[in-house]
Short mmCIF file of C-alpha atoms in Angstrom, two decimals:
data_model
loop_
_atom_site.label_atom_id
_atom_site.label_comp_id
_atom_site.label_asym_id
_atom_site.label_seq_id
_atom_site.Cartn_x
_atom_site.Cartn_y
_atom_site.Cartn_z
CA MET Q 23 129.78 172.78 158.35
CA ALA Q 24 131.41 175.25 156.37
CA PRO Q 25 131.34 174.64 152.62
CA LEU Q 26 134.46 174.04 150.63
CA SER Q 27 134.02 174.40 146.93
CA LYS Q 28 135.07 171.60 144.65
CA TRP Q 29 136.16 172.04 140.91
CA CYS Q 30 138.70 171.06 138.20
CA VAL Q 31 140.62 173.31 135.81
CA VAL Q 32 142.47 172.00 132.68
CA SER Q 33 144.93 174.54 130.95
CA ASN Q 34 147.84 174.68 128.78
CA THR Q 35 149.68 177.02 131.00
CA PRO Q 36 150.44 177.01 134.84
CA LEU Q 37 147.94 178.53 137.01
CA PRO Q 38 149.97 179.50 140.11
CA ASP Q 39 147.14 180.98 142.03
CA LEU Q 40 145.46 177.56 142.03
CA ALA Q 41 148.44 175.59 143.15
CA ALA Q 42 148.00 175.95 146.88
CA LEU Q 43 144.31 175.24 146.60
CA SER Q 44 144.20 172.04 144.67
CA VAL Q 45 146.19 168.85 143.71
CA HIS Q 46 148.14 169.75 140.54
CA THR Q 47 148.92 167.12 137.77
CA GLY Q 48 150.84 167.58 134.66
CA THR Q 49 150.98 165.78 131.38
CA GLY Q 50 153.72 167.72 129.82
CA VAL Q 51 151.59 170.02 127.71
CA LEU Q 52 148.58 170.18 129.99
CA HIS Q 53 148.04 171.36 133.66
CA VAL Q 54 145.22 169.82 135.69
CA TYR Q 55 144.32 171.41 139.06
CA HIS Q 56 141.69 169.26 140.90
CA ARG Q 57 139.87 169.87 144.23
CA GLY Q 58 137.34 166.89 144.58
CA PRO Q 59 135.44 165.18 147.37
CA GLU Q 60 137.69 163.96 150.24
CA GLY Q 61 139.62 161.07 149.14
CA ALA Q 62 138.72 161.33 145.49
CA ASP Q 63 142.00 161.51 143.88
CA LEU Q 64 142.80 161.60 140.01
CA PRO Q 65 144.75 158.83 138.40
CA ALA Q 66 148.51 159.69 138.34
CA ASP Q 67 148.85 159.41 134.56
CA PRO Q 68 146.33 160.27 131.71
CA PRO Q 69 144.17 159.20 130.03
CA PHE Q 70 141.45 159.58 132.61
CA THR Q 71 137.97 160.81 132.63
CA LEU Q 72 136.25 162.97 135.27
CA ASP Q 73 132.56 163.24 135.75
CA VAL Q 74 131.76 166.94 136.04
CA GLY Q 75 128.80 166.48 138.45
CA THR Q 76 130.78 164.30 141.05
CA LEU Q 77 134.40 165.36 140.21
CA LEU Q 78 135.25 161.78 140.56
CA ALA Q 79 137.30 159.88 137.97
CA GLU Q 80 135.27 157.64 135.92
CA PRO Q 81 136.12 153.96 134.99
CA ALA Q 82 137.25 153.18 131.55
CA GLY Q 83 134.33 153.25 129.00
CA ALA Q 84 132.11 155.55 131.29
CA GLY Q 85 130.89 158.76 130.31
CA ASP Q 86 128.43 157.88 127.48
CA ASP Q 87 125.26 158.58 129.85
CA LEU Q 88 123.14 161.32 128.34
CA THR Q 89 122.88 163.23 131.60
CA ALA Q 90 126.80 163.08 132.47
CA SER Q 91 129.05 165.83 131.36
CA THR Q 92 132.66 164.70 131.55
CA VAL Q 93 136.11 165.99 131.11
CA ARG Q 94 138.73 163.63 129.52
CA VAL Q 95 142.36 164.33 129.93
CA GLU Q 96 144.73 162.67 127.47
CA PRO Q 97 148.49 163.20 127.12
CA ASP Q 98 148.17 165.85 124.52
CA ALA Q 99 144.46 166.67 124.41
CA VAL Q 100 141.41 167.58 126.52
CA VAL Q 101 137.90 166.43 125.58
CA VAL Q 102 134.98 167.87 127.18
CA ARG Q 103 131.46 166.39 126.57
CA VAL Q 104 128.56 168.44 127.72
CA SER Q 105 125.38 166.46 128.47
CA GLY Q 106 121.97 166.99 127.01
CA LEU Q 107 120.79 168.33 130.54
CA ASN Q 108 123.94 170.26 131.29
CA GLU Q 109 123.02 171.18 134.87
CA ASN Q 110 126.72 171.00 135.77
CA PRO Q 111 128.45 173.63 133.70
CA VAL Q 112 131.91 173.72 132.18
CA HIS Q 113 133.38 177.08 131.31
CA TYR Q 114 136.02 178.06 128.60
CA ALA Q 115 138.21 180.93 128.06
CA VAL Q 116 140.91 181.35 125.44
CA ASN Q 117 143.63 184.10 124.45
CA ARG Q 118 143.94 183.21 120.87
CA MET Q 119 146.88 185.68 120.38
CA ARG Q 120 148.99 183.88 122.79
CA GLY Q 121 147.39 180.38 122.32
CA LEU Q 122 146.39 179.91 125.98
CA PHE Q 123 143.18 178.30 127.11
CA ALA Q 124 141.52 176.84 130.13
CA TYR Q 125 138.46 174.71 131.03
CA PHE Q 126 137.08 175.09 134.46
CA THR Q 127 134.01 173.90 136.35
CA ASP Q 128 133.49 176.82 138.56
CA LEU Q 129 132.80 180.39 137.32
CA PHE Q 130 134.19 182.03 140.44
CA LEU Q 131 137.68 180.61 139.61
CA ALA Q 132 137.82 182.97 136.81
CA PRO Q 133 139.94 185.71 138.66
CA LEU Q 134 142.48 183.04 139.48
CA VAL Q 135 142.36 181.82 135.88
CA LEU Q 136 142.04 184.54 133.49
CA PRO Q 137 145.13 186.67 134.44
CA ALA Q 138 147.43 183.59 133.88
CA LEU Q 139 145.86 183.59 130.20
CA GLY Q 140 146.65 187.20 129.81
CA LEU Q 141 143.05 188.09 130.01
CA PRO Q 142 141.20 190.70 132.08
CA VAL Q 143 138.42 189.94 134.54
CA GLU Q 144 135.46 192.09 133.61
CA LEU Q 145 131.75 191.85 134.29
CA THR Q 146 129.51 192.20 131.25
CA GLY Q 147 127.04 195.08 131.27
CA THR Q 148 124.04 193.11 130.75
CA ALA Q 149 122.27 190.03 132.37
CA VAL Q 150 123.46 186.50 131.31
CA GLY Q 151 122.37 185.52 127.66
CA HIS Q 152 122.44 182.47 125.80
CA ALA Q 153 125.38 183.63 123.55
CA CYS Q 154 128.32 183.13 126.32
CA GLY Q 155 125.97 181.94 129.19
CA THR Q 156 128.02 183.85 131.97
CA LEU Q 157 128.41 187.39 133.39
CA LEU Q 158 132.09 187.45 132.56
CA ARG Q 159 133.62 188.82 129.53
CA GLY Q 160 135.63 186.23 127.61
CA VAL Q 161 134.31 183.37 129.56
CA ASN Q 162 131.90 181.07 127.79
CA ARG Q 163 129.70 178.36 129.15
CA LEU Q 164 129.90 175.35 126.88
CA PRO Q 165 126.58 174.71 125.35
CA HIS Q 166 124.52 171.52 125.99
CA SER Q 167 124.63 168.54 123.82
CA SER Q 168 128.27 169.32 122.57
CA VAL Q 169 131.81 167.94 122.40
CA HIS Q 170 134.96 170.00 122.54
CA ARG Q 171 138.32 168.66 121.79
CA THR Q 172 141.52 170.72 122.14
CA ARG Q 173 144.52 168.94 120.92
CA TYR Q 174 148.33 169.78 120.77
CA ASP Q 175 149.40 169.07 117.14
CA ASP Q 176 152.70 169.98 115.48
CA GLY Q 177 153.43 172.82 118.03
CA HIS Q 178 149.92 174.41 117.84
CA TRP Q 179 146.93 173.90 119.85
CA ARG Q 180 143.77 173.25 117.58
CA THR Q 181 140.17 173.06 118.92
CA GLU Q 182 137.38 171.03 117.24
CA THR Q 183 133.84 171.04 118.20
CA GLY Q 184 130.78 168.94 117.40
CA ASP Q 185 127.21 168.71 118.24
CA LEU Q 186 125.56 165.79 120.12
CA HIS Q 187 121.88 164.85 119.65
CA ASP Q 188 119.63 167.07 121.81
CA PRO Q 189 117.20 164.82 123.45
CA LEU Q 190 114.42 167.48 123.62
CA ARG Q 191 114.08 167.13 119.94
CA ASP Q 192 112.45 163.85 120.49
CA PHE Q 193 109.43 165.09 122.25
CA ARG Q 194 107.52 167.27 120.06
CA GLU Q 195 104.78 164.78 119.57
CA PRO Q 196 104.05 163.02 122.99
CA HIS Q 197 102.11 159.95 122.69
CA ARG Q 198 100.97 159.18 126.38
CA THR Q 199 97.33 160.34 126.30
CA ASP Q 200 95.61 158.58 129.23
CA PRO Q 201 96.14 160.66 132.42
CA HIS Q 202 95.98 157.72 134.87
CA ALA Q 203 98.24 155.42 132.68
CA ALA Q 204 100.84 158.34 132.34
CA GLY Q 205 100.75 159.10 136.02
CA GLU Q 206 101.22 155.48 136.94
CA ALA Q 207 104.15 155.26 134.47
CA GLN Q 208 105.72 158.13 136.12
CA LEU Q 209 105.31 156.95 139.53
CA ASP Q 210 107.00 153.55 138.37
CA ALA Q 211 109.96 155.65 137.03
CA LEU Q 212 110.21 157.71 140.10
CA THR Q 213 110.15 154.52 142.36
CA ALA Q 214 113.07 153.07 140.20
CA GLU Q 215 115.03 156.12 140.48
CA ILE Q 216 114.61 156.31 144.31
CA GLU Q 217 115.65 152.64 144.59
CA ARG Q 218 118.67 153.43 142.48
CA ILE Q 219 119.63 156.18 144.67
CA ASP Q 220 119.31 153.75 147.65
CA ARG Q 221 121.42 150.99 146.15
CA SER Q 222 124.26 153.56 145.81
CA THR Q 223 124.02 154.69 149.24
CA PRO Q 224 125.44 152.75 152.41
CA ALA Q 225 122.84 150.27 153.84
CA GLY Q 226 120.94 151.82 156.85
CA THR Q 227 121.32 155.31 155.59
CA GLY Q 228 118.47 157.53 156.83
CA TYR Q 229 117.01 160.04 154.19
CA ALA Q 230 115.50 163.39 154.44
CA THR Q 231 112.83 164.93 152.10
CA LEU Q 232 112.05 168.55 151.64
CA LEU Q 233 108.42 168.41 151.99
CA SER Q 234 105.95 171.05 151.22
CA GLY Q 235 102.10 170.64 150.70
CA GLY Q 236 102.46 170.23 147.04
CA ILE Q 237 102.11 167.02 144.94
CA ASP Q 238 105.81 166.92 143.89
CA SER Q 239 107.63 166.60 147.19
CA GLY Q 240 104.64 164.71 148.44
CA THR Q 241 104.98 162.13 145.76
CA VAL Q 242 108.78 161.81 146.39
CA THR Q 243 108.25 161.48 150.25
CA TYR Q 244 105.39 158.85 149.80
CA LEU Q 245 107.41 156.73 147.41
CA ALA Q 246 110.55 156.86 149.42
CA ALA Q 247 108.56 155.95 152.42
CA THR Q 248 106.50 153.07 150.96
CA SER Q 249 109.98 151.69 149.24
CA GLY Q 250 111.15 150.99 152.69
CA LEU Q 251 113.60 153.96 152.95
CA SER Q 252 114.02 155.48 156.48
CA VAL Q 253 112.64 159.01 155.74
CA THR Q 254 112.40 162.07 157.81
CA PRO Q 255 110.54 164.95 156.01
CA TYR Q 256 111.48 168.47 156.70
CA SER Q 257 108.89 171.27 155.94
CA VAL Q 258 110.08 174.89 155.80
CA GLY Q 259 108.14 177.87 157.29
CA THR Q 260 108.93 181.51 156.58
CA PRO Q 261 107.55 184.90 157.93
CA TRP Q 262 105.50 185.04 154.80
CA GLY Q 263 103.84 181.72 155.03
CA ASP Q 264 104.29 178.04 155.49
CA GLU Q 265 102.77 174.61 154.51
CA LEU Q 266 103.34 172.83 157.71
CA ALA Q 267 99.77 171.72 158.24
CA ASP Q 268 99.51 170.50 154.73
CA ALA Q 269 102.77 168.53 155.03
CA ALA Q 270 101.91 167.06 158.39
CA GLU Q 271 98.80 165.60 156.75
CA LEU Q 272 100.59 163.28 154.33
CA CYS Q 273 103.20 162.52 157.26
CA ALA Q 274 100.17 161.37 159.45
CA GLU Q 275 98.96 159.09 156.54
CA LEU Q 276 102.42 157.65 156.27
CA GLY Q 277 102.92 157.30 159.98
CA ILE Q 278 106.05 159.25 160.07
CA GLY Q 279 107.06 162.48 161.89
CA LEU Q 280 107.59 165.83 160.23
CA GLU Q 281 110.51 168.14 161.12
CA ALA Q 282 109.64 171.94 161.06
CA VAL Q 283 112.34 174.30 159.87
CA HIS Q 284 111.44 177.92 160.74
CA LEU Q 285 113.46 180.41 158.65
CA THR Q 286 113.53 184.04 159.60
CA GLU Q 287 113.61 186.98 157.26
CA ASP Q 288 117.31 187.54 158.21
CA ASP Q 289 118.03 183.80 157.53
CA ILE Q 290 116.71 184.08 153.99
CA ILE Q 291 118.24 187.36 153.06
CA ALA Q 292 121.66 186.36 154.37
CA SER Q 293 121.40 183.36 151.92
CA ILE Q 294 121.36 185.50 148.93
CA PRO Q 295 125.10 185.75 148.44
CA GLU Q 296 125.54 182.12 148.82
CA ALA Q 297 122.87 181.40 146.37
CA VAL Q 298 124.49 183.74 143.81
CA ARG Q 299 127.71 182.01 144.60
CA TRP Q 300 126.56 178.50 143.68
CA LEU Q 301 124.33 179.58 140.80
CA GLY Q 302 126.77 181.80 139.18
CA MET Q 303 123.59 183.65 138.24
CA THR Q 304 121.87 186.74 139.09
CA GLU Q 305 118.40 186.28 137.44
CA PRO Q 306 115.95 187.25 140.28
CA GLU Q 307 113.64 184.28 139.81
CA VAL Q 308 116.38 181.73 139.58
CA VAL Q 309 118.05 183.15 142.73
CA GLU Q 310 114.76 183.28 144.73
CA VAL Q 311 113.87 179.67 143.64
CA ALA Q 312 117.23 178.69 145.18
CA LEU Q 313 116.79 180.63 148.50
CA THR Q 314 114.95 178.04 150.56
CA ALA Q 315 117.38 175.01 149.76
CA THR Q 316 120.35 177.33 150.16
CA SER Q 317 119.13 178.46 153.54
CA VAL Q 318 118.33 174.92 154.70
CA GLN Q 319 121.86 173.77 153.44
CA ARG Q 320 123.64 176.85 154.95
CA LEU Q 321 121.99 176.62 158.38
CA GLY Q 322 122.59 172.86 158.63
CA ALA Q 323 118.92 172.14 158.95
CA VAL Q 324 119.25 168.67 157.86
CA PRO Q 325 121.75 166.54 159.67
CA ALA Q 326 125.00 165.85 157.96
CA GLY Q 327 125.03 162.45 156.44
CA ARG Q 328 121.30 162.20 155.61
CA PRO Q 329 120.98 162.37 151.79
CA LEU Q 330 118.22 164.85 150.79
CA LEU Q 331 115.41 164.08 148.26
CA THR Q 332 113.49 166.97 146.60
CA GLY Q 333 110.60 167.32 144.34
CA TYR Q 334 112.42 170.08 142.25
CA GLY Q 335 112.28 169.63 138.61
CA SER Q 336 108.57 168.41 138.46
CA ASP Q 337 107.16 171.96 137.90
CA LEU Q 338 109.34 171.90 134.86
CA ILE Q 339 108.49 168.59 133.13
CA ASN Q 340 104.87 168.12 134.52
CA ALA Q 341 103.17 171.37 134.73
CA GLY Q 342 102.41 174.45 132.88
CA LEU Q 343 99.73 177.00 133.92
CA TYR Q 344 96.31 176.27 133.18
CA ARG Q 345 95.39 177.90 129.89
CA PRO Q 346 91.96 176.70 128.62
CA PHE Q 347 92.40 177.99 125.05
CA ALA Q 348 96.10 177.14 124.58
CA HIS Q 349 96.90 175.04 121.60
CA HIS Q 350 98.42 171.50 122.04
CA HIS Q 351 101.68 172.29 120.39
CA GLU Q 352 102.03 175.62 122.45
CA LEU Q 353 101.62 173.66 125.57
CA VAL Q 354 104.24 171.27 124.43
CA ASP Q 355 106.61 174.19 123.62
CA GLN Q 356 106.03 175.54 126.94
CA VAL Q 357 107.39 172.49 128.79
CA LEU Q 358 110.38 172.07 126.39
CA SER Q 359 111.04 175.73 126.72
CA ALA Q 360 111.19 175.42 130.67
CA VAL Q 361 113.44 172.35 130.47
CA ASP Q 362 115.69 174.26 127.90
CA ARG Q 363 115.79 177.26 130.20
CA THR Q 364 116.71 175.24 133.31
CA ARG Q 365 119.66 173.58 131.62
CA ARG Q 366 121.20 177.04 131.39
CA THR Q 367 120.52 178.32 134.96
CA ASN Q 368 122.51 176.08 137.17
CA GLU Q 369 119.44 175.83 139.56
CA LEU Q 370 119.73 172.00 139.77
CA SER Q 371 123.40 171.70 139.70
CA GLY Q 372 125.33 169.74 142.23
CA ARG Q 373 127.85 172.50 143.04
CA MET Q 374 126.38 173.47 146.50
CA PRO Q 375 125.89 169.84 147.79
CA LEU Q 376 129.39 169.09 146.64
CA ALA Q 377 130.82 172.02 148.65
CA TYR Q 378 128.84 170.93 151.62
CA GLY Q 379 129.75 167.19 151.24
CA THR Q 380 126.07 166.32 151.29
CA GLY Q 381 123.97 164.15 149.04
CA VAL Q 382 121.14 165.94 147.28
CA HIS Q 383 118.98 164.13 144.77
CA HIS Q 384 116.12 165.38 142.48
CA PRO Q 385 114.29 162.21 141.40
CA PHE Q 386 112.13 164.13 138.97
CA TRP Q 387 115.19 165.48 137.06
CA SER Q 388 116.57 162.01 136.30
CA TRP Q 389 116.27 161.13 132.54
CA PRO Q 390 114.03 158.04 132.99
CA VAL Q 391 111.55 160.10 134.94
CA MET Q 392 111.91 163.12 132.55
CA ARG Q 393 111.39 160.82 129.39
CA VAL Q 394 107.99 159.61 130.76
CA ALA Q 395 106.89 163.05 131.55
CA LEU Q 396 108.02 164.53 128.10
CA GLU Q 397 106.31 161.72 126.46
CA THR Q 398 102.96 162.76 128.24
CA ALA Q 399 100.52 164.90 126.34
CA PRO Q 400 99.96 168.34 127.88
CA GLU Q 401 96.23 167.38 127.83
CA CYS Q 402 96.96 164.87 130.48
CA LYS Q 403 99.05 167.36 132.57
CA VAL Q 404 96.46 170.22 132.54
CA ARG Q 405 92.73 169.45 132.73
CA GLU Q 406 89.79 170.55 134.50
CA GLY Q 407 91.45 173.57 135.58
CA ARG Q 408 94.23 171.60 137.37
CA GLU Q 409 97.92 171.36 136.75
CA LYS Q 410 99.75 167.91 137.02
CA TYR Q 411 96.33 166.24 136.63
CA HIS Q 412 97.98 162.96 135.53
CA LEU Q 413 100.29 162.83 138.83
CA ARG Q 414 97.39 163.81 140.88
CA THR Q 415 95.10 160.99 139.34
CA ALA Q 416 97.68 158.27 140.10
CA MET Q 417 98.59 159.62 143.51
CA GLY Q 418 94.94 159.86 144.24
CA ARG Q 419 94.77 156.06 144.44
CA ARG Q 420 97.36 156.03 147.15
CA VAL Q 421 96.82 158.98 149.45
CA SER Q 422 93.68 160.98 150.57
CA GLU Q 423 91.94 163.26 148.23
CA PRO Q 424 93.04 166.52 150.03
CA VAL Q 425 96.75 165.41 149.79
CA ALA Q 426 96.52 164.67 146.14
CA TRP Q 427 94.37 167.48 144.86
CA ARG Q 428 95.05 170.45 147.20
CA LYS Q 429 96.16 173.56 145.53
CA LYS Q 430 99.77 174.49 146.41
CA ILE Q 431 101.04 177.85 147.35
CA ALA Q 432 104.84 177.35 147.27
CA VAL Q 433 106.94 179.19 149.75
CA HIS Q 434 110.11 178.20 147.55
CA HIS Q 435 109.01 179.82 144.27
CA GLY Q 436 106.88 182.85 143.66
CA GLY Q 437 104.03 183.74 146.12
CA GLY Q 438 105.09 184.63 149.68
CA LEU Q 439 108.88 184.22 149.68
CA GLN Q 440 109.37 186.14 146.64
CA ASP Q 441 107.27 188.97 147.66
CA GLY Q 442 108.70 189.09 151.10
CA VAL Q 443 112.31 189.15 149.63
CA THR Q 444 111.10 191.96 147.24
CA ARG Q 445 109.76 194.12 149.90
CA ARG Q 446 112.86 193.65 152.11
CA LEU Q 447 115.29 194.71 149.30
CA GLU Q 448 113.04 197.51 148.47
CA LYS Q 449 113.43 198.79 151.93
CA GLU Q 450 117.32 198.37 151.56
CA THR Q 451 117.59 200.01 148.15
CA GLY Q 452 114.35 201.90 147.36
CA SER Q 453 113.81 199.78 144.42
CA THR Q 454 111.85 196.72 143.65
CA ASP Q 455 114.46 195.74 140.84
CA ARG Q 456 116.33 192.78 142.70
CA GLU Q 457 118.81 192.26 139.88
CA PRO Q 458 121.18 195.15 140.80
CA VAL Q 459 121.51 193.58 144.44
CA TYR Q 460 122.28 190.22 143.03
CA ARG Q 461 124.81 191.48 140.58
CA ALA Q 462 126.53 193.46 143.50
CA CYS Q 463 126.61 190.18 145.40
CA PHE Q 464 128.26 188.57 142.29
CA ALA Q 465 130.80 191.29 142.14
CA GLU Q 466 131.66 191.19 145.81
CA LEU Q 467 131.92 187.30 145.52
CA LEU Q 468 134.33 187.92 142.40
CA GLY Q 469 136.50 190.36 144.32
CA ARG Q 470 136.94 187.92 147.24
CA SER Q 471 137.66 185.02 144.82
CA ALA Q 472 140.60 186.98 143.35
CA ARG Q 473 142.01 187.01 146.91
CA GLY Q 474 141.60 183.19 147.05
CA GLU Q 475 138.49 183.38 149.16
CA LEU Q 476 136.28 180.91 147.22
CA GLU Q 477 133.63 180.18 149.72
CA PRO Q 478 131.18 182.76 151.17
CA ALA Q 479 132.18 183.66 154.76
CA ASP Q 480 130.19 185.90 157.07
CA PRO Q 481 127.34 186.19 154.48
CA GLN Q 482 125.70 189.21 156.37
CA ASP Q 483 128.81 191.12 156.00
CA LEU Q 484 129.00 190.14 152.39
CA PHE Q 485 125.42 191.27 151.76
CA GLU Q 486 125.97 194.68 153.57
CA ARG Q 487 129.16 195.30 151.32
CA ALA Q 488 127.18 194.26 148.25
CA LEU Q 489 124.59 196.91 149.21
CA GLY Q 490 127.26 199.26 149.88
CA ARG Q 491 128.50 198.85 146.21
CA LEU Q 492 125.01 200.01 145.02
CA ARG Q 493 124.83 202.96 147.29
CA PHE Q 494 128.26 204.40 146.24
CA ARG Q 495 128.47 203.57 142.68
#
């Protein structure tokens, strides 16, 4: 199935290039352009609130959830509330001289939005930073834990901003100090989250999990299966390594089959432009972390209509490299810094699943599970030379010792896949620096967006043209 990007734009000026691509609603002083999931129409008249993650209109009184970013449209104002996790970004551009602005949820709409504001479409000369949060001049990603209100008052537009409480500030002194108890508490929270997901899904739905040989996806698969969900695990093999045998070991214990997904080198390389498209980022590690999931989605490895549960996010909240001489507070800072960085990278956003119309859930990245993990002292997480010690201890009472305690060599992050991609791109460009390749993909995608081509078509051609930009610059 070909992807179709979903998004919303709110501006105080008409955006003619978006009219044919979306449903347009006007309030008199505001223009709303919306392309959401099929059948998800906005109310005819404001006020209404849109959930940024789902692009669905929220019922009255919704939107106070810590993890939900929202856009509220009123007759003479737009209010954007950015969540504490901020995995689904909202971007803002303004021409103060002309009094024109736009809020938009997809960075690659910029070539269709900025000209209407009287602004140029220009790439920055450096990698994305925390100041504006995007690779485009004049386009800012709104920061986490904030509220932005732009209101029409007496013939002028006025913007007020405010800060919300940053939830990460509450976890400088984690109080869970017993590894087994902390692990059990996290399993309880994960089970509750998986059951919540199942309650929101039509009865009889079959699920998929993305299963490696590690404890994270293994835990999600185990809890889903033992909670009564119909689960089919999928495990990915690449030319640079796989964990199929390790994944099959857990499946044998659970009495369920394993589906192997074999990705070729060309499959993975051809997924680079699409990973850049949905991330809106070109940071090499971020792009490469996304390549496995992007390939699985792009190639339709998991049947449509089967929601996917992943173990993504656990590395951030539960782990940390084993550092025998590290100070307690240094390890706490390491976890909080990892979470903070991830809420700026879009690697757990819902943009790609929305475009494909598929359900993807990251149970570890739900706030109840994160809270338990962040309340857990690092000495529980890293002990006796092993990371995720608390989670392994709890799972060790449910699965065999090899499944709970094996060391994981991930194919989706670092290790084999990252090295393999680096070697392939070195052959193509003569350099081990991948960032220019990913930036060239970004520029090629941006040029196509200006022509109204918002979804990556013919990824191999797109990749070759991106390489051409590097060769002839």
